[in-house]
Structure formats: structure tokens, C-alpha cells
PDB file of C-alpha atoms in Angstrom:
ATOM      1  CA  UNK D   1      11.661  12.843 -27.116  1.00  0.00           C
ATOM      2  CA  UNK D   2      14.293  10.275 -26.212  1.00  0.00           C
ATOM      3  CA  UNK D   3      13.088   6.681 -26.093  1.00  0.00           C
ATOM      4  CA  UNK D   4      14.019   5.068 -22.801  1.00  0.00           C
ATOM      5  CA  UNK D   5      14.667   1.359 -22.457  1.00  0.00           C
ATOM      6  CA  UNK D   6      12.847  -0.416 -19.621  1.00  0.00           C
ATOM      7  CA  UNK D   7      13.617  -4.014 -18.628  1.00  0.00           C
ATOM      8  CA  UNK D   8      10.941  -5.752 -16.540  1.00  0.00           C
ATOM      9  CA  UNK D   9      11.995  -8.978 -14.879  1.00  0.00           C
ATOM     10  CA  UNK D  10       9.789 -12.068 -15.027  1.00  0.00           C
ATOM     11  CA  UNK D  11      10.244 -15.322 -13.111  1.00  0.00           C
ATOM     12  CA  UNK D  12       8.381 -18.498 -12.220  1.00  0.00           C
ATOM     13  CA  UNK D  13       5.248 -17.936 -10.102  1.00  0.00           C
ATOM     14  CA  UNK D  14       5.123 -14.240 -10.952  1.00  0.00           C
ATOM     15  CA  UNK D  15       1.879 -12.367 -10.287  1.00  0.00           C
ATOM     16  CA  UNK D  16       0.340 -11.354 -13.639  1.00  0.00           C
ATOM     17  CA  UNK D  17      -0.949  -8.152 -12.039  1.00  0.00           C
ATOM     18  CA  UNK D  18       2.468  -7.066 -10.824  1.00  0.00           C
ATOM     19  CA  UNK D  19       4.038  -7.901 -14.180  1.00  0.00           C
ATOM     20  CA  UNK D  20       1.347  -5.991 -16.054  1.00  0.00           C
ATOM     21  CA  UNK D  21       1.588  -2.730 -14.073  1.00  0.00           C
ATOM     22  CA  UNK D  22       4.913  -1.401 -15.461  1.00  0.00           C
ATOM     23  CA  UNK D  23       4.109  -2.880 -18.875  1.00  0.00           C
ATOM     24  CA  UNK D  24       0.821  -0.968 -18.981  1.00  0.00           C
ATOM     25  CA  UNK D  25       1.855   2.326 -17.370  1.00  0.00           C
ATOM     26  CA  UNK D  26       5.178   2.708 -19.204  1.00  0.00           C
ATOM     27  CA  UNK D  27       4.625   0.532 -22.261  1.00  0.00           C
ATOM     28  CA  UNK D  28       1.032   0.234 -23.368  1.00  0.00           C
ATOM     29  CA  UNK D  29      -0.323   3.639 -22.341  1.00  0.00           C
ATOM     30  CA  UNK D  30       2.697   5.973 -22.386  1.00  0.00           C
ATOM     31  CA  UNK D  31       4.929   6.831 -25.291  1.00  0.00           C
ATOM     32  CA  UNK D  32       8.688   7.204 -25.195  1.00  0.00           C
ATOM     33  CA  UNK D  33       9.504   3.852 -23.561  1.00  0.00           C
ATOM     34  CA  UNK D  34      10.689   0.581 -25.036  1.00  0.00           C
ATOM     35  CA  UNK D  35       9.631  -2.080 -22.549  1.00  0.00           C
ATOM     36  CA  UNK D  36      11.153  -5.561 -22.657  1.00  0.00           C
ATOM     37  CA  UNK D  37      10.147  -8.416 -20.370  1.00  0.00           C
ATOM     38  CA  UNK D  38      13.166 -10.563 -19.542  1.00  0.00           C
ATOM     39  CA  UNK D  39      14.107 -13.541 -17.407  1.00  0.00           C
ATOM     40  CA  UNK D  40      17.187 -15.323 -16.128  1.00  0.00           C
ATOM     41  CA  UNK D  41      16.402 -18.044 -18.645  1.00  0.00           C
ATOM     42  CA  UNK D  42      14.077 -17.016 -21.507  1.00  0.00           C
ATOM     43  CA  UNK D  43      11.258 -19.356 -22.413  1.00  0.00           C
ATOM     44  CA  UNK D  44       8.048 -20.505 -20.765  1.00  0.00           C
ATOM     45  CA  UNK D  45       7.454 -19.398 -17.159  1.00  0.00           C
ATOM     46  CA  UNK D  46       4.651 -20.254 -14.747  1.00  0.00           C
ATOM     47  CA  UNK D  47       2.441 -17.483 -13.419  1.00  0.00           C
ATOM     48  CA  UNK D  48       0.771 -17.455 -10.013  1.00  0.00           C
ATOM     49  CA  UNK D  49      -2.609 -17.425 -11.797  1.00  0.00           C
ATOM     50  CA  UNK D  50      -2.105 -20.862 -13.365  1.00  0.00           C
ATOM     51  CA  UNK D  51      -1.270 -19.877 -16.927  1.00  0.00           C
ATOM     52  CA  UNK D  52       2.112 -19.740 -18.655  1.00  0.00           C
ATOM     53  CA  UNK D  53       4.106 -16.805 -20.006  1.00  0.00           C
ATOM     54  CA  UNK D  54       6.499 -16.842 -22.933  1.00  0.00           C
ATOM     55  CA  UNK D  55       9.496 -14.575 -22.273  1.00  0.00           C
ATOM     56  CA  UNK D  56      11.807 -13.876 -25.195  1.00  0.00           C
ATOM     57  CA  UNK D  57      14.602 -11.833 -23.594  1.00  0.00           C
ATOM     58  CA  UNK D  58      17.329 -12.837 -21.172  1.00  0.00           C
ATOM     59  CA  UNK D  59      19.353 -10.816 -18.693  1.00  0.00           C
ATOM     60  CA  UNK D  60      21.206  -9.083 -21.529  1.00  0.00           C
ATOM     61  CA  UNK D  61      18.172  -6.724 -21.617  1.00  0.00           C
ATOM     62  CA  UNK D  62      19.294  -5.333 -18.249  1.00  0.00           C
ATOM     63  CA  UNK D  63      22.646  -4.233 -19.653  1.00  0.00           C
ATOM     64  CA  UNK D  64      21.012  -1.893 -22.190  1.00  0.00           C
ATOM     65  CA  UNK D  65      18.214  -0.625 -19.940  1.00  0.00           C
ATOM     66  CA  UNK D  66      17.767   2.852 -18.512  1.00  0.00           C
ATOM     67  CA  UNK D  67      15.292   1.443 -15.974  1.00  0.00           C
ATOM     68  CA  UNK D  68      15.262  -2.071 -14.494  1.00  0.00           C
ATOM     69  CA  UNK D  69      12.087  -3.155 -12.705  1.00  0.00           C
ATOM     70  CA  UNK D  70      11.681  -6.174 -10.417  1.00  0.00           C
ATOM     71  CA  UNK D  71       7.954  -6.880  -9.834  1.00  0.00           C
ATOM     72  CA  UNK D  72       6.728  -8.450  -6.608  1.00  0.00           C
ATOM     73  CA  UNK D  73       8.770 -11.518  -5.665  1.00  0.00           C
ATOM     74  CA  UNK D  74       6.702 -14.654  -4.831  1.00  0.00           C
ATOM     75  CA  UNK D  75       8.226 -15.331  -1.410  1.00  0.00           C
ATOM     76  CA  UNK D  76      10.724 -13.339   0.686  1.00  0.00           C
ATOM     77  CA  UNK D  77      12.376 -16.615   1.720  1.00  0.00           C
ATOM     78  CA  UNK D  78      13.020 -17.636  -1.891  1.00  0.00           C
ATOM     79  CA  UNK D  79      16.574 -16.826  -2.908  1.00  0.00           C
ATOM     80  CA  UNK D  80      17.217 -15.125  -6.225  1.00  0.00           C
ATOM     81  CA  UNK D  81      19.648 -16.682  -8.682  1.00  0.00           C
ATOM     82  CA  UNK D  82      23.239 -15.406  -8.286  1.00  0.00           C
ATOM     83  CA  UNK D  83      23.375 -14.399 -11.955  1.00  0.00           C
ATOM     84  CA  UNK D  84      20.260 -12.251 -11.485  1.00  0.00           C
ATOM     85  CA  UNK D  85      21.721 -10.514  -8.432  1.00  0.00           C
ATOM     86  CA  UNK D  86      24.937  -9.799 -10.303  1.00  0.00           C
ATOM     87  CA  UNK D  87      23.026  -8.509 -13.339  1.00  0.00           C
ATOM     88  CA  UNK D  88      21.112  -6.089 -11.093  1.00  0.00           C
ATOM     89  CA  UNK D  89      24.337  -4.856  -9.495  1.00  0.00           C
ATOM     90  CA  UNK D  90      25.909  -4.419 -12.943  1.00  0.00           C
ATOM     91  CA  UNK D  91      22.892  -2.502 -14.267  1.00  0.00           C
ATOM     92  CA  UNK D  92      22.917  -0.194 -11.262  1.00  0.00           C
ATOM     93  CA  UNK D  93      26.652   0.337 -11.584  1.00  0.00           C
ATOM     94  CA  UNK D  94      26.142   1.218 -15.257  1.00  0.00           C
ATOM     95  CA  UNK D  95      23.697   3.982 -14.298  1.00  0.00           C
ATOM     96  CA  UNK D  96      20.280   2.368 -14.606  1.00  0.00           C
ATOM     97  CA  UNK D  97      17.505   3.256 -12.192  1.00  0.00           C
ATOM     98  CA  UNK D  98      16.623   0.032 -10.359  1.00  0.00           C
ATOM     99  CA  UNK D  99      13.052  -0.416  -9.114  1.00  0.00           C
ATOM    100  CA  UNK D 100      11.564  -2.984  -6.732  1.00  0.00           C
ATOM    101  CA  UNK D 101       7.763  -3.160  -6.692  1.00  0.00           C
ATOM    102  CA  UNK D 102       6.250  -4.568  -3.485  1.00  0.00           C
ATOM    103  CA  UNK D 103       8.286  -7.679  -2.558  1.00  0.00           C
ATOM    104  CA  UNK D 104      10.595  -6.977  -5.470  1.00  0.00           C
ATOM    105  CA  UNK D 105      12.412  -4.896  -2.847  1.00  0.00           C
ATOM    106  CA  UNK D 106      13.578  -8.195  -1.327  1.00  0.00           C
ATOM    107  CA  UNK D 107      15.575  -8.993  -4.468  1.00  0.00           C
ATOM    108  CA  UNK D 108      17.186  -5.549  -4.488  1.00  0.00           C
ATOM    109  CA  UNK D 109      18.037  -5.957  -0.810  1.00  0.00           C
ATOM    110  CA  UNK D 110      19.525  -9.396  -1.442  1.00  0.00           C
ATOM    111  CA  UNK D 111      21.676  -7.853  -4.181  1.00  0.00           C
ATOM    112  CA  UNK D 112      22.937  -5.308  -1.628  1.00  0.00           C
ATOM    113  CA  UNK D 113      21.478  -2.370  -3.543  1.00  0.00           C
ATOM    114  CA  UNK D 114      19.407  -1.141  -0.587  1.00  0.00           C
ATOM    115  CA  UNK D 115      22.102  -1.178   2.091  1.00  0.00           C
ATOM    116  CA  UNK D 116      22.044   2.170   3.884  1.00  0.00           C
ATOM    117  CA  UNK D 117      19.138   3.382   1.746  1.00  0.00           C
ATOM    118  CA  UNK D 118      15.509   4.127   2.527  1.00  0.00           C
ATOM    119  CA  UNK D 119      13.170   1.540   1.070  1.00  0.00           C
ATOM    120  CA  UNK D 120       9.531   0.445   1.102  1.00  0.00           C
ATOM    121  CA  UNK D 121       7.763  -2.890   0.811  1.00  0.00           C
ATOM    122  CA  UNK D 122       4.328  -4.326   1.563  1.00  0.00           C
ATOM    123  CA  UNK D 123       3.211  -3.517   5.114  1.00  0.00           C
ATOM    124  CA  UNK D 124       2.409  -7.188   5.783  1.00  0.00           C
ATOM    125  CA  UNK D 125       6.087  -8.126   5.382  1.00  0.00           C
ATOM    126  CA  UNK D 126       7.890  -5.250   7.073  1.00  0.00           C
ATOM    127  CA  UNK D 127       8.937  -7.234  10.148  1.00  0.00           C
ATOM    128  CA  UNK D 128      10.207 -10.145   8.054  1.00  0.00           C
ATOM    129  CA  UNK D 129      12.010  -7.736   5.727  1.00  0.00           C
ATOM    130  CA  UNK D 130      13.609  -5.829   8.588  1.00  0.00           C
ATOM    131  CA  UNK D 131      14.914  -9.017  10.182  1.00  0.00           C
ATOM    132  CA  UNK D 132      16.337 -10.294   6.892  1.00  0.00           C
ATOM    133  CA  UNK D 133      17.908  -7.013   5.771  1.00  0.00           C
ATOM    134  CA  UNK D 134      18.891  -4.948   8.852  1.00  0.00           C
ATOM    135  CA  UNK D 135      21.165  -2.690   6.797  1.00  0.00           C
ATOM    136  CA  UNK D 136      18.146  -1.271   4.929  1.00  0.00           C
ATOM    137  CA  UNK D 137      16.405   1.827   6.328  1.00  0.00           C
ATOM    138  CA  UNK D 138      12.893   0.467   5.895  1.00  0.00           C
ATOM    139  CA  UNK D 139      10.067   3.009   5.818  1.00  0.00           C
ATOM    140  CA  UNK D 140       6.815   1.167   6.546  1.00  0.00           C
ATOM    141  CA  UNK D 141       4.540   4.186   6.063  1.00  0.00           C
ATOM    142  CA  UNK D 142       5.048   5.258   2.451  1.00  0.00           C
ATOM    143  CA  UNK D 143       3.541   4.157  -0.850  1.00  0.00           C
ATOM    144  CA  UNK D 144       6.927   4.469  -2.551  1.00  0.00           C
ATOM    145  CA  UNK D 145      10.313   5.958  -1.777  1.00  0.00           C
ATOM    146  CA  UNK D 146      13.217   7.014  -3.981  1.00  0.00           C
ATOM    147  CA  UNK D 147      16.754   7.040  -2.639  1.00  0.00           C
ATOM    148  CA  UNK D 148      19.245   8.017  -5.300  1.00  0.00           C
ATOM    149  CA  UNK D 149      18.809   5.784  -8.327  1.00  0.00           C
ATOM    150  CA  UNK D 150      16.899   3.103  -6.407  1.00  0.00           C
ATOM    151  CA  UNK D 151      13.107   3.207  -6.149  1.00  0.00           C
ATOM    152  CA  UNK D 152      10.882   0.844  -4.131  1.00  0.00           C
ATOM    153  CA  UNK D 153       7.148   0.658  -3.534  1.00  0.00           C
ATOM    154  CA  UNK D 154       4.673  -0.765  -1.062  1.00  0.00           C
ATOM    155  CA  UNK D 155       2.222  -3.501  -1.981  1.00  0.00           C
ATOM    156  CA  UNK D 156      -0.025  -4.194  -4.941  1.00  0.00           C
ATOM    157  CA  UNK D 157      -1.748  -0.951  -6.014  1.00  0.00           C
ATOM    158  CA  UNK D 158       1.221   1.089  -4.773  1.00  0.00           C
ATOM    159  CA  UNK D 159       3.070  -0.342  -7.779  1.00  0.00           C
ATOM    160  CA  UNK D 160       0.770   1.791  -9.926  1.00  0.00           C
ATOM    161  CA  UNK D 161       1.603   4.861  -7.834  1.00  0.00           C
ATOM    162  CA  UNK D 162       5.297   4.117  -8.214  1.00  0.00           C
ATOM    163  CA  UNK D 163       5.143   3.686 -11.998  1.00  0.00           C
ATOM    164  CA  UNK D 164       3.079   6.866 -12.377  1.00  0.00           C
ATOM    165  CA  UNK D 165       5.785   8.614 -10.327  1.00  0.00           C
ATOM    166  CA  UNK D 166       8.426   7.424 -12.804  1.00  0.00           C
ATOM    167  CA  UNK D 167       6.285   8.617 -15.704  1.00  0.00           C
ATOM    168  CA  UNK D 168       5.693  11.976 -14.010  1.00  0.00           C
ATOM    169  CA  UNK D 169       9.458  12.436 -13.513  1.00  0.00           C
ATOM    170  CA  UNK D 170      10.294  11.692 -17.128  1.00  0.00           C
ATOM    171  CA  UNK D 171       7.369  13.093 -19.100  1.00  0.00           C
ATOM    172  CA  UNK D 172       5.649  15.525 -16.783  1.00  0.00           C
ATOM    173  CA  UNK D 173       2.457  15.854 -14.794  1.00  0.00           C
ATOM    174  CA  UNK D 174       0.092  16.108 -17.768  1.00  0.00           C
ATOM    175  CA  UNK D 175       1.220  12.807 -19.282  1.00  0.00           C
ATOM    176  CA  UNK D 176       1.049  11.024 -15.923  1.00  0.00           C
ATOM    177  CA  UNK D 177      -2.447  12.407 -15.355  1.00  0.00           C
ATOM    178  CA  UNK D 178      -3.532  11.301 -18.819  1.00  0.00           C
ATOM    179  CA  UNK D 179      -2.361   7.745 -18.194  1.00  0.00           C
ATOM    180  CA  UNK D 180      -3.976   7.746 -14.741  1.00  0.00           C
ATOM    181  CA  UNK D 181      -7.302   8.789 -16.294  1.00  0.00           C
ATOM    182  CA  UNK D 182      -7.037   5.970 -18.821  1.00  0.00           C
ATOM    183  CA  UNK D 183      -6.530   3.551 -15.939  1.00  0.00           C
ATOM    184  CA  UNK D 184      -9.259   5.266 -13.854  1.00  0.00           C
ATOM    185  CA  UNK D 185      -6.937   5.687 -10.863  1.00  0.00           C
ATOM    186  CA  UNK D 186      -5.852   8.683  -8.803  1.00  0.00           C
ATOM    187  CA  UNK D 187      -2.868  10.414 -10.471  1.00  0.00           C
ATOM    188  CA  UNK D 188      -1.232  10.898  -7.091  1.00  0.00           C
ATOM    189  CA  UNK D 189      -2.415   9.442  -3.804  1.00  0.00           C
ATOM    190  CA  UNK D 190      -1.493  11.306  -0.657  1.00  0.00           C
ATOM    191  CA  UNK D 191      -0.563   9.669   2.611  1.00  0.00           C
ATOM    192  CA  UNK D 192       1.136   6.401   3.440  1.00  0.00           C
ATOM    193  CA  UNK D 193       0.293   2.744   3.428  1.00  0.00           C
ATOM    194  CA  UNK D 194      -0.546   2.786   7.141  1.00  0.00           C
ATOM    195  CA  UNK D 195      -4.010   3.916   6.059  1.00  0.00           C
ATOM    196  CA  UNK D 196      -4.515   0.505   4.402  1.00  0.00           C
ATOM    197  CA  UNK D 197      -3.254  -1.710   7.233  1.00  0.00           C
ATOM    198  CA  UNK D 198      -5.876  -4.090   8.529  1.00  0.00           C
ATOM    199  CA  UNK D 199      -7.573  -3.069  11.754  1.00  0.00           C
ATOM    200  CA  UNK D 200      -7.169  -5.577  14.608  1.00  0.00           C
ATOM    201  CA  UNK D 201     -10.168  -7.890  14.793  1.00  0.00           C
ATOM    202  CA  UNK D 202     -11.577  -9.296  18.033  1.00  0.00           C
ATOM    203  CA  UNK D 203     -10.657 -12.861  18.809  1.00  0.00           C
ATOM    204  CA  UNK D 204     -14.127 -14.362  18.554  1.00  0.00           C
ATOM    205  CA  UNK D 205     -15.550 -16.849  20.983  1.00  0.00           C
ATOM    206  CA  UNK D 206     -13.605 -15.727  24.038  1.00  0.00           C
ATOM    207  CA  UNK D 207     -16.210 -13.401  25.520  1.00  0.00           C
ATOM    208  CA  UNK D 208     -19.724 -13.426  24.073  1.00  0.00           C
ATOM    209  CA  UNK D 209     -20.952 -10.478  26.139  1.00  0.00           C
ATOM    210  CA  UNK D 210     -18.074  -8.262  25.088  1.00  0.00           C
ATOM    211  CA  UNK D 211     -18.547  -9.363  21.494  1.00  0.00           C
ATOM    212  CA  UNK D 212     -22.169  -8.261  21.646  1.00  0.00           C
ATOM    213  CA  UNK D 213     -21.072  -4.974  23.182  1.00  0.00           C
ATOM    214  CA  UNK D 214     -18.689  -4.345  20.287  1.00  0.00           C
ATOM    215  CA  UNK D 215     -21.528  -4.881  17.812  1.00  0.00           C
ATOM    216  CA  UNK D 216     -23.680  -2.435  19.781  1.00  0.00           C
ATOM    217  CA  UNK D 217     -20.887   0.142  19.903  1.00  0.00           C
ATOM    218  CA  UNK D 218     -20.385  -0.069  16.127  1.00  0.00           C
ATOM    219  CA  UNK D 219     -24.084   0.691  15.677  1.00  0.00           C
ATOM    220  CA  UNK D 220     -23.886   3.647  18.089  1.00  0.00           C
ATOM    221  CA  UNK D 221     -20.564   5.304  17.298  1.00  0.00           C
ATOM    222  CA  UNK D 222     -22.102   8.769  17.097  1.00  0.00           C
ATOM    223  CA  UNK D 223     -22.886   8.637  20.824  1.00  0.00           C
ATOM    224  CA  UNK D 224     -20.404   9.405  23.600  1.00  0.00           C
ATOM    225  CA  UNK D 225     -19.111   6.350  25.503  1.00  0.00           C
ATOM    226  CA  UNK D 226     -17.139   6.168  28.720  1.00  0.00           C
ATOM    227  CA  UNK D 227     -15.148   3.386  30.300  1.00  0.00           C
ATOM    228  CA  UNK D 228     -17.182   3.557  33.491  1.00  0.00           C
ATOM    229  CA  UNK D 229     -20.486   3.556  31.624  1.00  0.00           C
ATOM    230  CA  UNK D 230     -19.635   0.521  29.516  1.00  0.00           C
ATOM    231  CA  UNK D 231     -18.199  -1.350  32.477  1.00  0.00           C
ATOM    232  CA  UNK D 232     -21.431  -0.737  34.399  1.00  0.00           C
ATOM    233  CA  UNK D 233     -23.429  -1.898  31.367  1.00  0.00           C
ATOM    234  CA  UNK D 234     -21.768  -5.326  31.704  1.00  0.00           C
ATOM    235  CA  UNK D 235     -21.775  -5.239  35.524  1.00  0.00           C
ATOM    236  CA  UNK D 236     -17.975  -5.277  35.658  1.00  0.00           C
ATOM    237  CA  UNK D 237     -15.465  -3.220  37.542  1.00  0.00           C
ATOM    238  CA  UNK D 238     -13.550  -0.650  35.534  1.00  0.00           C
ATOM    239  CA  UNK D 239     -10.336  -2.663  35.911  1.00  0.00           C
ATOM    240  CA  UNK D 240     -11.914  -5.983  34.881  1.00  0.00           C
ATOM    241  CA  UNK D 241     -13.633  -4.412  31.877  1.00  0.00           C
ATOM    242  CA  UNK D 242     -10.400  -2.759  30.697  1.00  0.00           C
ATOM    243  CA  UNK D 243      -8.427  -5.980  31.034  1.00  0.00           C
ATOM    244  CA  UNK D 244     -10.981  -8.125  29.205  1.00  0.00           C
ATOM    245  CA  UNK D 245     -11.592  -5.501  26.513  1.00  0.00           C
ATOM    246  CA  UNK D 246      -7.868  -5.319  25.749  1.00  0.00           C
ATOM    247  CA  UNK D 247      -7.569  -9.111  25.737  1.00  0.00           C
ATOM    248  CA  UNK D 248     -10.384  -9.342  23.188  1.00  0.00           C
ATOM    249  CA  UNK D 249      -9.502  -6.449  20.865  1.00  0.00           C
ATOM    250  CA  UNK D 250      -5.781  -5.849  21.440  1.00  0.00           C
ATOM    251  CA  UNK D 251      -6.546  -2.171  22.127  1.00  0.00           C
ATOM    252  CA  UNK D 252      -7.790   0.149  24.838  1.00  0.00           C
ATOM    253  CA  UNK D 253     -11.367   1.391  24.633  1.00  0.00           C
ATOM    254  CA  UNK D 254     -10.193   4.793  23.420  1.00  0.00           C
ATOM    255  CA  UNK D 255      -7.943   3.294  20.733  1.00  0.00           C
ATOM    256  CA  UNK D 256     -10.664   0.931  19.551  1.00  0.00           C
ATOM    257  CA  UNK D 257     -13.317   3.663  19.360  1.00  0.00           C
ATOM    258  CA  UNK D 258     -10.941   5.960  17.453  1.00  0.00           C
ATOM    259  CA  UNK D 259     -10.197   3.189  14.950  1.00  0.00           C
ATOM    260  CA  UNK D 260     -13.873   2.330  14.437  1.00  0.00           C
ATOM    261  CA  UNK D 261     -14.849   5.986  14.089  1.00  0.00           C
ATOM    262  CA  UNK D 262     -12.049   6.534  11.604  1.00  0.00           C
ATOM    263  CA  UNK D 263     -13.189   3.519   9.568  1.00  0.00           C
ATOM    264  CA  UNK D 264     -16.819   4.727   9.585  1.00  0.00           C
ATOM    265  CA  UNK D 265     -15.791   8.220   8.509  1.00  0.00           C
ATOM    266  CA  UNK D 266     -13.740   6.724   5.666  1.00  0.00           C
ATOM    267  CA  UNK D 267     -16.785   4.825   4.397  1.00  0.00           C
ATOM    268  CA  UNK D 268     -18.931   7.951   4.616  1.00  0.00           C
ATOM    269  CA  UNK D 269     -16.369  10.023   2.717  1.00  0.00           C
ATOM    270  CA  UNK D 270     -15.963   7.364   0.032  1.00  0.00           C
ATOM    271  CA  UNK D 271     -19.659   6.586  -0.489  1.00  0.00           C
ATOM    272  CA  UNK D 272     -21.576   9.798   0.280  1.00  0.00           C
ATOM    273  CA  UNK D 273     -21.452  13.532  -0.391  1.00  0.00           C
ATOM    274  CA  UNK D 274     -22.216  14.465   3.213  1.00  0.00           C
ATOM    275  CA  UNK D 275     -20.615  17.713   4.477  1.00  0.00           C
ATOM    276  CA  UNK D 276     -17.612  17.267   6.748  1.00  0.00           C
ATOM    277  CA  UNK D 277     -19.515  18.333   9.863  1.00  0.00           C
ATOM    278  CA  UNK D 278     -22.170  15.672   9.201  1.00  0.00           C
ATOM    279  CA  UNK D 279     -19.527  13.008   8.579  1.00  0.00           C
ATOM    280  CA  UNK D 280     -17.859  13.946  11.866  1.00  0.00           C
ATOM    281  CA  UNK D 281     -21.173  13.853  13.741  1.00  0.00           C
ATOM    282  CA  UNK D 282     -22.264  10.482  12.365  1.00  0.00           C
ATOM    283  CA  UNK D 283     -18.852   8.998  13.180  1.00  0.00           C
ATOM    284  CA  UNK D 284     -18.963  10.340  16.734  1.00  0.00           C
ATOM    285  CA  UNK D 285     -16.072  12.752  16.221  1.00  0.00           C
ATOM    286  CA  UNK D 286     -17.994  15.869  17.154  1.00  0.00           C
ATOM    287  CA  UNK D 287     -16.825  18.392  14.578  1.00  0.00           C
ATOM    288  CA  UNK D 288     -15.020  18.792  11.276  1.00  0.00           C
ATOM    289  CA  UNK D 289     -12.047  20.151  13.249  1.00  0.00           C
ATOM    290  CA  UNK D 290     -11.774  16.890  15.212  1.00  0.00           C
ATOM    291  CA  UNK D 291     -12.220  14.923  11.976  1.00  0.00           C
ATOM    292  CA  UNK D 292      -9.364  16.781  10.292  1.00  0.00           C
ATOM    293  CA  UNK D 293      -7.156  16.368  13.353  1.00  0.00           C
ATOM    294  CA  UNK D 294      -7.724  12.588  13.414  1.00  0.00           C
ATOM    295  CA  UNK D 295      -6.959  12.233   9.701  1.00  0.00           C
ATOM    296  CA  UNK D 296      -3.767  14.233   9.984  1.00  0.00           C
ATOM    297  CA  UNK D 297      -2.680  12.202  13.009  1.00  0.00           C
ATOM    298  CA  UNK D 298      -3.555   8.741  11.693  1.00  0.00           C
ATOM    299  CA  UNK D 299      -3.384   9.024   7.895  1.00  0.00           C
ATOM    300  CA  UNK D 300      -1.297  12.095   7.169  1.00  0.00           C
ATOM    301  CA  UNK D 301      -3.956  13.513   4.810  1.00  0.00           C
ATOM    302  CA  UNK D 302      -7.049  15.687   5.111  1.00  0.00           C
ATOM    303  CA  UNK D 303     -10.575  14.210   4.937  1.00  0.00           C
ATOM    304  CA  UNK D 304     -11.119  16.148   1.705  1.00  0.00           C
ATOM    305  CA  UNK D 305      -8.000  14.601   0.154  1.00  0.00           C
ATOM    306  CA  UNK D 306      -9.163  11.148   1.250  1.00  0.00           C
ATOM    307  CA  UNK D 307     -12.568  11.674  -0.389  1.00  0.00           C
ATOM    308  CA  UNK D 308     -11.009  12.976  -3.584  1.00  0.00           C
ATOM    309  CA  UNK D 309      -8.526  10.104  -3.841  1.00  0.00           C
ATOM    310  CA  UNK D 310     -11.159   7.410  -3.423  1.00  0.00           C
ATOM    311  CA  UNK D 311     -13.833   9.015  -5.571  1.00  0.00           C
ATOM    312  CA  UNK D 312     -11.288   9.753  -8.272  1.00  0.00           C
ATOM    313  CA  UNK D 313     -12.157  11.784 -11.315  1.00  0.00           C
ATOM    314  CA  UNK D 314     -15.837  11.979 -10.351  1.00  0.00           C
ATOM    315  CA  UNK D 315     -14.941  14.675  -7.822  1.00  0.00           C
ATOM    316  CA  UNK D 316     -13.695  16.880 -10.683  1.00  0.00           C
ATOM    317  CA  UNK D 317     -16.419  15.808 -13.040  1.00  0.00           C
ATOM    318  CA  UNK D 318     -13.977  13.584 -14.930  1.00  0.00           C
ATOM    319  CA  UNK D 319     -14.107   9.926 -15.707  1.00  0.00           C
ATOM    320  CA  UNK D 320     -11.828   7.590 -17.569  1.00  0.00           C
ATOM    321  CA  UNK D 321     -11.117   8.223 -21.202  1.00  0.00           C
TER     322      UNK D 321
END
């Protein structure tokens, strides 16, 4: 088996987690890769966790690498050094696969390597990214995306998905699954990062009665609720209730109920072994058919796939090695 050279970039204020992901997936746990951590200027670097890192290799490691990985960048507004941007362009021109994990995509975009390409980044920064790099075809609903020899991922844990994808491409499904079991993570998560985006929260303190109603609704999601019935409950007109509900939650009643029922069903799938019909009933979705329809519409996966992904190897009777 050919040994592949992987250069992982480090820089001041780097997240130790993001640096460790490619080093663990491709270096520590998988064979066939020679992983080198490099920096614009080798030596001692600060980490975001308050401890220092000693980096021995400079940008010359990029010239010999088959894969160049840029972990999550500390701040999209922070400009990368010109010599780093040129080294990335040179490595890509020489045939290396160039990878941006999470906000590492910002550095690839700044180097011009994402112009006209599909790319991913953390969902919390998609608007900022799109405004900074309009030539990039940003896909905000994927865990990772590969366009030619450039690969980018969404935030944090999606870096693991992305690195397992690289391992799966180069050494096959069995090796990627073995490494995933060692890490006690799903070998391949279905769906996109939209399933992890924070739900809108009510702006507290603006309407105590509506706030109390929301708490009551969360406790009674399995029941049917109508706009007219809830408006009457608070002695409001339908129009006034709708306006104030939207002002408080940022959503219509139907949208809010669907989001809360989806969230409850997710918790039930992750934490219980209830049949799908019972999950649907407790979440107020009526039937397993409605449950599956909602998951396909909102998350792009089936409820069964969601349960399997979040309960990991236990579903198949397997744990970590």
C-alpha cells in the first residue's frame, strides 16, 4: 500500500480539537499516511485552549504532500499570510488534494481555490462567508462537499465525517468503519447540517402570557392545536394572536409546532426504543407515515437513519473497540 503524505496546517489560536481530527483519523488510527503538522513559521504556537504547540515543519511540507488540510480558522475576518496562500495555490497546482475543515474553507476561498466551486462551512458563518466570497457556490446544507480536488466540511464534528470520507476513498469502507468504531462515531452520517441548526428561541420578557402558553404547548405536543383555539385561550383575536406569536417566536404557529414536534421526536428516537408509531403519537405527528414525511422534508433522512446515527454501534450490537 502506498504511503500518502498529509500536511496539516497549524497557526496561532488554533483549536486543538480541529487540529487533532485529521491527525487522529489519518495518522494515529489509520495506516498508510505520513502526517506532518506544519506552519508558516515553525516553532511555538498558541492554541485556543491556552496551551502551546511546538511545530517542527514549515510550508515546505505542503510541496511534498498528497493532501493538504487547513483546520478551522480562528476568525473569518483574519487574513491569512500571503506566503501561506501562495503555498496552498502551489500545492493545488502540483496535484495535491486541498481540504478546508469548517472555517478552514475561508483560507481556501481567500487563496482563490474555491472560486466557481461548491463548498461548505459552518452553518453559523454562511452569510458572512457568502458576502466575503461571492464567487464560491456555498452549500449550507451538507456536512462536506468535494468539488474536483478541493474538499470542504461544515463545522466541528463534520470534520470527522470529512476525514472519514477521505479515508474511505483511499482505503475502503472496511478501514473507515474500523477507525470510526475506534472513535465511537457513526462511520457515515446521512443528511445535512441543517438538522443541527439552532431552533429559534422566543425573545423572553416581551409577553409573559404567550411565554406561558409556549411552555404549556411543549408539555402537550401530542394533542391537536388550532390557531382559533389558542387565540381564544388567551382571549385574543386570531389576527392579534398570530401577530404577537410571530413577534415572540419568529415563526407561525404551524412552523413552531412542527419544529417543536420534530425536536421532541428526535429526543425520543435518540433516547428510547419506542416504535415509530409511538414516537409519532407522543410527538403529535399522528402516524409513522407523517413522521417519515417530516424527516424527509426537514432533515433529508428517515427516522430510522436518525436513530441509528445517534445511537451508533449499539443499534447493531457493536461498541467501540
